[in-house]
mmCIF file of C-alpha atoms in Angstrom:
data_model
loop_
_atom_site.group_PDB
_atom_site.id
_atom_site.type_symbol
_atom_site.label_atom_id
_atom_site.label_comp_id
_atom_site.label_asym_id
_atom_site.label_seq_id
_atom_site.Cartn_x
_atom_site.Cartn_y
_atom_site.Cartn_z
ATOM 1 C CA MET A 1247 -19.796 -1.290 30.411
ATOM 2 C CA LYS A 1248 -21.308 -3.876 28.059
ATOM 3 C CA LEU A 1249 -19.302 -5.515 25.297
ATOM 4 C CA ARG A 1250 -21.222 -5.164 22.050
ATOM 5 C CA TYR A 1251 -19.473 -8.115 20.404
ATOM 6 C CA PRO A 1252 -18.837 -10.746 23.122
ATOM 7 C CA ILE A 1253 -18.259 -13.621 20.687
ATOM 8 C CA LEU A 1254 -15.613 -11.662 18.752
ATOM 9 C CA TRP A 1255 -13.801 -10.584 21.894
ATOM 10 C CA THR A 1256 -13.916 -14.093 23.323
ATOM 11 C CA SER A 1257 -12.383 -15.412 20.100
ATOM 12 C CA LEU A 1258 -9.612 -12.813 20.250
ATOM 13 C CA MET A 1259 -8.847 -13.747 23.857
ATOM 14 C CA VAL A 1260 -8.639 -17.436 22.950
ATOM 15 C CA LEU A 1261 -6.285 -16.699 20.036
ATOM 16 C CA SER A 1262 -4.130 -14.488 22.262
ATOM 17 C CA LEU A 1263 -3.896 -17.222 24.896
ATOM 18 C CA SER A 1264 -3.005 -19.724 22.181
ATOM 19 C CA ALA A 1265 -0.091 -17.535 21.197
ATOM 20 C CA HIS A 1266 1.379 -17.894 24.671
ATOM 21 C CA ALA A 1267 0.497 -21.563 24.976
ATOM 22 C CA SER A 1268 1.823 -22.983 21.704
ATOM 23 C CA GLY A 1269 4.083 -20.338 20.210
ATOM 24 C CA GLY A 1270 2.449 -21.079 16.843
ATOM 25 C CA VAL A 1271 0.300 -17.931 16.725
ATOM 26 C CA THR A 1272 1.633 -14.380 16.982
ATOM 27 C CA LEU A 1273 -0.438 -11.277 17.718
ATOM 28 C CA TYR A 1274 0.969 -8.140 16.058
ATOM 29 C CA GLY A 1275 -0.121 -4.648 15.135
ATOM 30 C CA ILE A 1276 0.721 -1.161 13.885
ATOM 31 C CA LEU A 1277 -0.534 2.194 15.175
ATOM 32 C CA ASP A 1278 0.011 5.141 12.818
ATOM 33 C CA ASN A 1279 -1.458 8.571 13.540
ATOM 34 C CA SER A 1280 -0.563 12.092 12.418
ATOM 35 C CA VAL A 1281 -1.756 15.690 12.256
ATOM 36 C CA GLU A 1282 -1.869 17.432 8.878
ATOM 37 C CA VAL A 1283 -2.057 21.148 8.095
ATOM 38 C CA ALA A 1284 -2.948 21.862 4.476
ATOM 39 C CA ASN A 1285 -4.191 24.466 2.038
ATOM 40 C CA VAL A 1286 -6.050 22.977 -0.915
ATOM 41 C CA GLY A 1287 -7.342 26.200 -2.453
ATOM 42 C CA SER A 1288 -9.879 27.310 0.153
ATOM 43 C CA GLY A 1289 -7.864 28.343 3.185
ATOM 44 C CA THR A 1290 -6.077 26.343 5.865
ATOM 45 C CA ALA A 1291 -7.439 22.975 6.952
ATOM 46 C CA VAL A 1292 -6.255 20.905 9.917
ATOM 47 C CA ARG A 1293 -7.107 17.226 10.369
ATOM 48 C CA MET A 1294 -5.904 14.057 12.047
ATOM 49 C CA ASP A 1295 -4.919 11.180 9.728
ATOM 50 C CA SER A 1296 -4.520 7.479 10.483
ATOM 51 C CA GLY A 1297 -2.327 5.508 8.089
ATOM 52 C CA GLU A 1298 -0.031 8.019 6.403
ATOM 53 C CA VAL A 1299 2.994 5.695 6.570
ATOM 54 C CA LEU A 1300 1.487 2.276 7.331
ATOM 55 C CA GLY A 1301 -2.157 1.353 7.637
ATOM 56 C CA SER A 1302 -3.064 0.896 11.307
ATOM 57 C CA ARG A 1303 -3.939 -2.740 11.962
ATOM 58 C CA PHE A 1304 -3.871 -5.741 14.240
ATOM 59 C CA GLY A 1305 -3.481 -9.307 13.116
ATOM 60 C CA PHE A 1306 -2.568 -12.902 13.801
ATOM 61 C CA LEU A 1307 0.224 -14.891 12.162
ATOM 62 C CA GLY A 1308 0.184 -18.659 12.444
ATOM 63 C CA THR A 1309 2.757 -21.301 11.503
ATOM 64 C CA GLU A 1310 2.787 -25.070 11.965
ATOM 65 C CA ASP A 1311 5.828 -27.157 11.034
ATOM 66 C CA ILE A 1312 4.582 -30.370 9.392
ATOM 67 C CA GLY A 1313 8.043 -31.808 8.728
ATOM 68 C CA GLY A 1314 10.174 -32.357 5.663
ATOM 69 C CA GLY A 1315 10.864 -28.641 5.293
ATOM 70 C CA TYR A 1316 7.135 -27.860 4.920
ATOM 71 C CA SER A 1317 4.857 -25.685 7.036
ATOM 72 C CA ILE A 1318 1.263 -24.469 7.121
ATOM 73 C CA LYS A 1319 0.856 -20.700 7.498
ATOM 74 C CA PHE A 1320 -2.001 -18.243 7.877
ATOM 75 C CA THR A 1321 -2.600 -14.522 8.354
ATOM 76 C CA LEU A 1322 -5.714 -12.747 9.635
ATOM 77 C CA GLU A 1323 -5.390 -8.946 9.574
ATOM 78 C CA GLN A 1324 -7.892 -6.185 10.307
ATOM 79 C CA GLY A 1325 -7.380 -2.509 9.499
ATOM 80 C CA PHE A 1326 -8.682 0.306 11.693
ATOM 81 C CA LEU A 1327 -8.349 4.055 12.236
ATOM 82 C CA VAL A 1328 -6.432 5.273 15.274
ATOM 83 C CA ASN A 1329 -8.044 8.736 15.193
ATOM 84 C CA ASN A 1330 -11.570 7.417 15.867
ATOM 85 C CA GLY A 1331 -11.281 3.665 16.523
ATOM 86 C CA ALA A 1332 -13.413 2.696 13.526
ATOM 87 C CA VAL A 1333 -12.582 -0.350 11.423
ATOM 88 C CA SER A 1334 -11.371 0.530 7.933
ATOM 89 C CA THR A 1335 -14.023 -1.634 6.241
ATOM 90 C CA PRO A 1336 -17.036 -2.183 8.543
ATOM 91 C CA SER A 1337 -18.442 -5.053 6.455
ATOM 92 C CA LEU A 1338 -15.334 -7.236 6.875
ATOM 93 C CA SER A 1339 -13.988 -8.946 9.998
ATOM 94 C CA PHE A 1340 -10.461 -9.061 8.499
ATOM 95 C CA SER A 1341 -10.349 -6.341 5.855
ATOM 96 C CA ARG A 1342 -6.649 -6.404 5.033
ATOM 97 C CA GLN A 1343 -5.750 -10.100 4.835
ATOM 98 C CA ALA A 1344 -7.360 -13.483 5.468
ATOM 99 C CA TRP A 1345 -5.437 -16.363 3.917
ATOM 100 C CA VAL A 1346 -4.015 -19.817 4.565
ATOM 101 C CA GLY A 1347 -1.098 -21.406 2.718
ATOM 102 C CA VAL A 1348 1.679 -23.950 2.553
ATOM 103 C CA ALA A 1349 5.406 -23.200 2.366
ATOM 104 C CA GLY A 1350 8.256 -25.462 1.303
ATOM 105 C CA PRO A 1351 11.706 -25.429 -0.287
ATOM 106 C CA TRP A 1352 10.082 -24.544 -3.631
ATOM 107 C CA GLY A 1353 8.374 -21.406 -2.305
ATOM 108 C CA GLU A 1354 4.916 -20.680 -0.923
ATOM 109 C CA LEU A 1355 1.286 -20.992 -2.023
ATOM 110 C CA ARG A 1356 -1.437 -18.858 -0.426
ATOM 111 C CA PHE A 1357 -5.236 -18.947 -0.739
ATOM 112 C CA GLY A 1358 -7.681 -16.206 0.321
ATOM 113 C CA ARG A 1359 -7.850 -12.422 0.630
ATOM 114 C CA GLN A 1360 -4.316 -11.123 0.057
ATOM 115 C CA ASN A 1361 -2.194 -8.087 -0.708
ATOM 116 C CA SER A 1362 -1.450 -7.707 -4.406
ATOM 117 C CA PRO A 1363 2.192 -8.401 -5.357
ATOM 118 C CA VAL A 1364 2.413 -4.813 -6.633
ATOM 119 C CA TYR A 1365 1.163 -3.249 -3.387
ATOM 120 C CA ILE A 1366 4.133 -3.363 -0.986
ATOM 121 C CA PRO A 1367 6.939 -5.346 -2.717
ATOM 122 C CA VAL A 1368 6.756 -3.181 -5.864
ATOM 123 C CA SER A 1369 5.190 0.229 -5.157
ATOM 124 C CA GLY A 1370 7.085 0.490 -1.860
ATOM 125 C CA LEU A 1371 10.419 0.313 -3.714
ATOM 126 C CA LEU A 1372 9.774 2.929 -6.402
ATOM 127 C CA ASP A 1373 10.708 6.008 -4.381
ATOM 128 C CA ALA A 1374 12.681 7.147 -1.348
ATOM 129 C CA PHE A 1375 9.472 7.595 0.679
ATOM 130 C CA GLY A 1376 8.413 3.957 0.349
ATOM 131 C CA GLY A 1377 5.226 5.189 -1.316
ATOM 132 C CA ALA A 1378 4.126 6.754 1.985
ATOM 133 C CA THR A 1379 3.337 10.170 3.558
ATOM 134 C CA ILE A 1380 2.232 13.241 1.621
ATOM 135 C CA GLY A 1381 5.863 13.680 0.544
ATOM 136 C CA SER A 1382 5.555 10.874 -2.026
ATOM 137 C CA ALA A 1383 4.436 11.992 -5.485
ATOM 138 C CA LEU A 1384 4.008 8.327 -6.359
ATOM 139 C CA ILE A 1385 1.189 7.807 -3.852
ATOM 140 C CA SER A 1386 -0.464 11.045 -5.000
ATOM 141 C CA PHE A 1387 -0.555 10.085 -8.687
ATOM 142 C CA LEU A 1388 -0.810 6.293 -9.033
ATOM 143 C CA SER A 1389 -3.873 4.064 -9.169
ATOM 144 C CA ILE A 1390 -3.494 0.691 -7.476
ATOM 145 C CA VAL A 1391 -5.682 -2.160 -6.230
ATOM 146 C CA PRO A 1392 -3.914 -3.098 -2.977
ATOM 147 C CA ARG A 1393 -5.644 -6.419 -2.232
ATOM 148 C CA VAL A 1394 -8.148 -8.841 -3.712
ATOM 149 C CA ASN A 1395 -10.518 -11.606 -2.656
ATOM 150 C CA ASN A 1396 -10.495 -15.248 -3.766
ATOM 151 C CA ALA A 1397 -6.788 -14.997 -4.568
ATOM 152 C CA ILE A 1398 -4.284 -17.754 -5.285
ATOM 153 C CA SER A 1399 -0.660 -16.639 -5.114
ATOM 154 C CA TYR A 1400 2.759 -18.219 -5.538
ATOM 155 C CA HIS A 1401 5.876 -16.740 -3.918
ATOM 156 C CA THR A 1402 9.256 -17.921 -5.200
ATOM 157 C CA PRO A 1403 12.285 -18.510 -2.962
ATOM 158 C CA ASN A 1404 15.146 -16.016 -3.167
ATOM 159 C CA ILE A 1405 17.449 -16.991 -6.036
ATOM 160 C CA ALA A 1406 20.623 -14.874 -6.224
ATOM 161 C CA GLY A 1407 18.725 -11.784 -5.055
ATOM 162 C CA LEU A 1408 15.704 -12.372 -7.320
ATOM 163 C CA THR A 1409 12.216 -12.966 -5.895
ATOM 164 C CA ALA A 1410 8.810 -12.988 -7.583
ATOM 165 C CA GLN A 1411 5.122 -13.228 -6.758
ATOM 166 C CA PHE A 1412 2.297 -14.312 -9.067
ATOM 167 C CA MET A 1413 -1.396 -14.011 -8.228
ATOM 168 C CA VAL A 1414 -4.813 -14.592 -9.780
ATOM 169 C CA GLY A 1415 -8.143 -13.612 -8.277
ATOM 170 C CA LEU A 1416 -11.139 -15.819 -9.014
ATOM 171 C CA ARG A 1417 -14.649 -14.554 -9.644
ATOM 172 C CA ASP A 1418 -17.452 -15.341 -7.184
ATOM 173 C CA THR A 1419 -21.212 -14.843 -6.837
ATOM 174 C CA THR A 1420 -20.733 -11.057 -6.500
ATOM 175 C CA THR A 1421 -19.116 -10.739 -9.936
ATOM 176 C CA ALA A 1422 -20.431 -11.523 -13.396
ATOM 177 C CA PRO A 1423 -19.882 -13.863 -15.055
ATOM 178 C CA GLN A 1424 -19.647 -16.122 -12.001
ATOM 179 C CA ASN A 1425 -16.641 -18.080 -13.192
ATOM 180 C CA GLY A 1426 -13.136 -17.535 -14.450
ATOM 181 C CA ILE A 1427 -10.401 -15.079 -13.465
ATOM 182 C CA ALA A 1428 -11.322 -11.578 -12.303
ATOM 183 C CA ASN A 1429 -7.777 -10.199 -11.974
ATOM 184 C CA TYR A 1430 -4.120 -11.134 -12.220
ATOM 185 C CA HIS A 1431 -0.922 -9.660 -10.797
ATOM 186 C CA VAL A 1432 2.840 -10.110 -10.954
ATOM 187 C CA GLY A 1433 5.633 -8.584 -8.890
ATOM 188 C CA ILE A 1434 9.373 -9.101 -9.394
ATOM 189 C CA GLU A 1435 12.145 -7.741 -7.164
ATOM 190 C CA TYR A 1436 15.914 -7.841 -7.506
ATOM 191 C CA ALA A 1437 18.334 -6.777 -4.776
ATOM 192 C CA ASN A 1438 22.070 -7.366 -4.921
ATOM 193 C CA GLY A 1439 24.507 -5.112 -3.089
ATOM 194 C CA PRO A 1440 23.864 -1.447 -3.935
ATOM 195 C CA VAL A 1441 21.591 -2.247 -6.889
ATOM 196 C CA GLY A 1442 17.842 -2.691 -6.670
ATOM 197 C CA ALA A 1443 15.183 -3.134 -9.353
ATOM 198 C CA THR A 1444 11.485 -3.938 -9.350
ATOM 199 C CA PHE A 1445 8.691 -4.563 -11.844
ATOM 200 C CA GLY A 1446 4.988 -5.157 -11.425
ATOM 201 C CA TYR A 1447 1.755 -5.400 -13.364
ATOM 202 C CA GLN A 1448 -1.882 -5.866 -12.467
ATOM 203 C CA SER A 1449 -5.090 -6.185 -14.464
ATOM 204 C CA VAL A 1450 -8.297 -5.879 -12.430
ATOM 205 C CA ASN A 1451 -11.860 -6.061 -13.711
ATOM 206 C CA ASP A 1452 -14.311 -3.627 -12.057
ATOM 207 C CA PRO A 1453 -11.764 -2.186 -9.603
ATOM 208 C CA VAL A 1454 -13.292 -0.980 -6.343
ATOM 209 C CA GLY A 1455 -12.336 2.290 -4.655
ATOM 210 C CA ILE A 1456 -9.869 3.647 -7.218
ATOM 211 C CA SER A 1457 -11.776 3.343 -10.488
ATOM 212 C CA TYR A 1458 -12.441 6.296 -12.750
ATOM 213 C CA PRO A 1459 -15.589 8.130 -11.500
ATOM 214 C CA SER A 1460 -17.565 7.513 -14.691
ATOM 215 C CA ALA A 1461 -16.334 3.955 -15.260
ATOM 216 C CA PRO A 1462 -19.114 1.682 -16.538
ATOM 217 C CA PRO A 1463 -19.501 -1.903 -15.277
ATOM 218 C CA GLY A 1464 -17.021 -4.229 -16.925
ATOM 219 C CA SER A 1465 -14.145 -1.758 -17.205
ATOM 220 C CA THR A 1466 -10.615 -3.009 -16.444
ATOM 221 C CA LEU A 1467 -7.768 -1.223 -14.697
ATOM 222 C CA LYS A 1468 -4.361 -2.083 -16.143
ATOM 223 C CA ALA A 1469 -1.354 -0.751 -14.248
ATOM 224 C CA LEU A 1470 2.376 -1.193 -14.825
ATOM 225 C CA TYR A 1471 5.118 -0.355 -12.311
ATOM 226 C CA ALA A 1472 8.898 -0.287 -12.752
ATOM 227 C CA GLY A 1473 11.832 1.216 -10.916
ATOM 228 C CA VAL A 1474 15.527 1.061 -10.113
ATOM 229 C CA SER A 1475 17.610 2.197 -7.159
ATOM 230 C CA TYR A 1476 21.296 2.540 -6.393
ATOM 231 C CA SER A 1477 23.032 3.149 -3.067
ATOM 232 C CA PHE A 1478 26.312 4.986 -2.737
ATOM 233 C CA GLY A 1479 27.400 5.478 0.839
ATOM 234 C CA PRO A 1480 24.554 6.936 2.937
ATOM 235 C CA VAL A 1481 22.549 8.039 -0.132
ATOM 236 C CA THR A 1482 20.139 5.915 -2.163
ATOM 237 C CA ALA A 1483 18.751 7.237 -5.457
ATOM 238 C CA PHE A 1484 15.413 6.042 -6.903
ATOM 239 C CA ILE A 1485 13.758 6.364 -10.295
ATOM 240 C CA GLY A 1486 10.212 5.035 -10.700
ATOM 241 C CA TYR A 1487 7.543 4.780 -13.375
ATOM 242 C CA ASN A 1488 3.847 3.915 -13.302
ATOM 243 C CA ASN A 1489 1.250 3.748 -16.066
ATOM 244 C CA ASN A 1490 -2.459 3.568 -15.242
ATOM 245 C CA ARG A 1491 -5.073 2.787 -17.872
ATOM 246 C CA GLN A 1492 -8.728 1.927 -17.448
ATOM 247 C CA THR A 1493 -10.805 0.628 -20.335
ATOM 248 C CA GLU A 1494 -14.068 2.403 -21.206
ATOM 249 C CA THR A 1495 -12.759 5.605 -19.540
ATOM 250 C CA PRO A 1496 -10.323 8.438 -20.422
ATOM 251 C CA LEU A 1497 -7.869 7.265 -17.731
ATOM 252 C CA ASN A 1498 -4.429 6.830 -19.337
ATOM 253 C CA ARG A 1499 -1.677 8.330 -17.207
ATOM 254 C CA ASP A 1500 2.095 8.109 -17.020
ATOM 255 C CA VAL A 1501 3.738 8.864 -13.672
ATOM 256 C CA TYR A 1502 7.461 9.616 -13.350
ATOM 257 C CA VAL A 1503 9.210 9.989 -9.982
ATOM 258 C CA ALA A 1504 12.795 10.642 -8.901
ATOM 259 C CA SER A 1505 13.961 10.833 -5.300
ATOM 260 C CA LEU A 1506 16.867 10.566 -2.866
ATOM 261 C CA ARG A 1507 17.045 9.068 0.614
ATOM 262 C CA TYR A 1508 19.861 10.138 2.950
ATOM 263 C CA THR A 1509 20.742 8.123 6.059
ATOM 264 C CA ILE A 1510 21.901 10.870 8.406
ATOM 265 C CA SER A 1511 22.657 8.445 11.236
ATOM 266 C CA PRO A 1512 21.434 4.993 12.351
ATOM 267 C CA ASP A 1513 18.364 6.642 13.874
ATOM 268 C CA MET A 1514 17.612 9.389 11.313
ATOM 269 C CA THR A 1515 16.763 9.482 7.589
ATOM 270 C CA ALA A 1516 15.570 12.208 5.239
ATOM 271 C CA ALA A 1517 14.133 12.116 1.722
ATOM 272 C CA ILE A 1518 13.378 14.517 -1.110
ATOM 273 C CA GLY A 1519 11.595 13.769 -4.358
ATOM 274 C CA ILE A 1520 9.799 15.125 -7.389
ATOM 275 C CA GLY A 1521 7.080 13.642 -9.570
ATOM 276 C CA HIS A 1522 5.168 14.353 -12.762
ATOM 277 C CA ALA A 1523 1.775 12.972 -13.812
ATOM 278 C CA ARG A 1524 1.197 13.141 -17.560
ATOM 279 C CA ASP A 1525 -2.372 12.727 -18.734
ATOM 280 C CA LYS A 1526 -2.185 10.940 -22.099
ATOM 281 C CA SER A 1527 -5.891 11.414 -22.841
ATOM 282 C CA SER A 1528 -7.277 14.480 -24.585
ATOM 283 C CA LEU A 1529 -8.049 16.052 -21.189
ATOM 284 C CA ASP A 1530 -4.402 17.054 -20.576
ATOM 285 C CA ASN A 1531 -4.834 17.142 -16.789
ATOM 286 C CA ASN A 1532 -1.167 17.056 -15.791
ATOM 287 C CA ALA A 1533 0.394 17.728 -12.385
ATOM 288 C CA ASN A 1534 3.768 18.157 -10.684
ATOM 289 C CA GLN A 1535 4.764 17.514 -7.073
ATOM 290 C CA ILE A 1536 7.755 18.123 -4.858
ATOM 291 C CA GLY A 1537 7.963 16.564 -1.405
ATOM 292 C CA VAL A 1538 10.256 16.029 1.563
ATOM 293 C CA SER A 1539 10.169 13.790 4.627
ATOM 294 C CA TYR A 1540 12.124 13.076 7.811
ATOM 295 C CA ASN A 1541 12.140 9.980 10.038
ATOM 296 C CA TYR A 1542 13.529 9.718 13.553
ATOM 297 C CA PHE A 1543 13.632 6.206 15.003
ATOM 298 C CA LEU A 1544 12.878 6.601 18.700
ATOM 299 C CA SER A 1545 13.295 2.832 19.143
ATOM 300 C CA LYS A 1546 13.109 -0.370 17.129
ATOM 301 C CA ARG A 1547 9.319 -0.170 17.290
ATOM 302 C CA THR A 1548 8.557 3.560 17.277
ATOM 303 C CA THR A 1549 9.192 6.135 14.546
ATOM 304 C CA LEU A 1550 8.530 9.871 14.569
ATOM 305 C CA TYR A 1551 7.990 11.268 11.073
ATOM 306 C CA ALA A 1552 7.345 14.576 9.343
ATOM 307 C CA ALA A 1553 6.584 15.368 5.706
ATOM 308 C CA ALA A 1554 5.629 18.259 3.452
ATOM 309 C CA ALA A 1555 4.441 18.527 -0.144
ATOM 310 C CA TRP A 1556 3.328 20.904 -2.879
ATOM 311 C CA ILE A 1557 1.203 19.807 -5.869
ATOM 312 C CA ASP A 1558 0.744 21.972 -8.951
ATOM 313 C CA ASN A 1559 -2.503 20.777 -10.568
ATOM 314 C CA GLN A 1560 -2.740 21.908 -14.173
ATOM 315 C CA ASN A 1561 -5.853 22.496 -16.282
ATOM 316 C CA LYS A 1562 -8.620 20.529 -14.465
ATOM 317 C CA ALA A 1563 -6.428 18.084 -12.526
ATOM 318 C CA THR A 1564 -7.595 17.336 -8.973
ATOM 319 C CA PHE A 1565 -4.710 15.392 -7.424
ATOM 320 C CA ALA A 1566 -4.535 15.441 -3.616
ATOM 321 C CA MET A 1567 -1.753 14.775 -1.097
ATOM 322 C CA ASN A 1568 -2.463 11.140 -0.246
ATOM 323 C CA GLY A 1569 -0.922 8.978 2.446
ATOM 324 C CA ALA A 1570 -0.140 5.270 2.311
ATOM 325 C CA THR A 1571 -3.734 4.294 3.167
ATOM 326 C CA THR A 1572 -5.348 7.734 3.578
ATOM 327 C CA ALA A 1573 -7.009 9.754 0.818
ATOM 328 C CA GLY A 1574 -5.822 13.342 0.729
ATOM 329 C CA ILE A 1575 -8.023 16.367 1.397
ATOM 330 C CA PRO A 1576 -9.849 17.040 -1.919
ATOM 331 C CA VAL A 1577 -8.821 20.255 -3.666
ATOM 332 C CA ALA A 1578 -11.376 23.074 -3.573
ATOM 333 C CA TYR A 1579 -11.727 23.214 -7.365
ATOM 334 C CA PRO A 1580 -10.157 21.641 -10.475
ATOM 335 C CA GLY A 1581 -6.675 22.992 -11.055
ATOM 336 C CA ALA A 1582 -6.206 24.162 -7.453
ATOM 337 C CA THR A 1583 -2.767 23.936 -5.860
ATOM 338 C CA ALA A 1584 -2.419 21.634 -2.854
ATOM 339 C CA LYS A 1585 0.259 22.176 -0.216
ATOM 340 C CA GLY A 1586 0.739 21.078 3.331
ATOM 341 C CA MET A 1587 2.767 19.414 6.053
ATOM 342 C CA GLN A 1588 2.250 16.685 8.647
ATOM 343 C CA ILE A 1589 3.864 15.199 11.717
ATOM 344 C CA GLY A 1590 3.086 11.759 13.071
ATOM 345 C CA LEU A 1591 4.086 8.679 15.012
ATOM 346 C CA VAL A 1592 4.204 4.989 14.072
ATOM 347 C CA HIS A 1593 4.366 2.279 16.761
ATOM 348 C CA ARG A 1594 4.629 -1.451 16.075
ATOM 349 C CA PHE A 1595 3.775 -4.178 18.561
#
């Protein structure tokens, strides 16, 4: 068998050997695959999904201690699909992250392609599902730009349970005008005992992948996220809110979610939640969702999960049951009800 990309594979082998030789580079990855059975208004559909809980990926983490409490860090991370082996973005060698930074007692600075501060630290704390699986109404209804190019970010140290991230994305030769700031983001998290709270905001010019279908060039997505949680015994309650607006389009939506997570035992959790999407434009395309999920931790690295959901699309709404990184099966027609269930496995290495 011939290797189609010998230079790439040689580079990966060298990096892997470096990990064993110096201890400064770590190879890691996530495999997430599931089977979904759904009815979206045109009969039963069955498909295999990669990335319902966590996007499947492999990557390299690097750290070098340069003394005085300072270190140089980097991350290179590529996403792929377990169901067919394809890379998530064929045009990019490291589609999820590619950054280098410096860390010190004052926090951390990073430069390059990075996750937005609202992607995991904020949206992942707004409901009991962690914004994952078809059970989460949040992931069905929100609009989010998960990562950006040419980014400069600052990560604060933890101060009495409070952490924050600030990021700007610079324009380049692919955007016009070819100077200035193309997007900015902020994420704030507070965790102290049973109480948790989070807030985030992002403003992105010409968002890719999630923009309104008829958005003209130069439109801007503005999204706000906020939520609180409280734990009492084995139960944690969540309330979350998201507003999505895009200039030059009718998109102006409020999303409200409420959910509960129950820790049945150290190796089992269950969640239930509801959500409402309120279309604030004249279109009045609202929707409601109820969802449930179950996780069984087979080991520290492997999790078996199951989830189910039902979405009531009103008027001409077309919301689908999305996963963490997987778009849901499109409904057969505007206003169609979507319902389904899935079972899957996540393995980390």
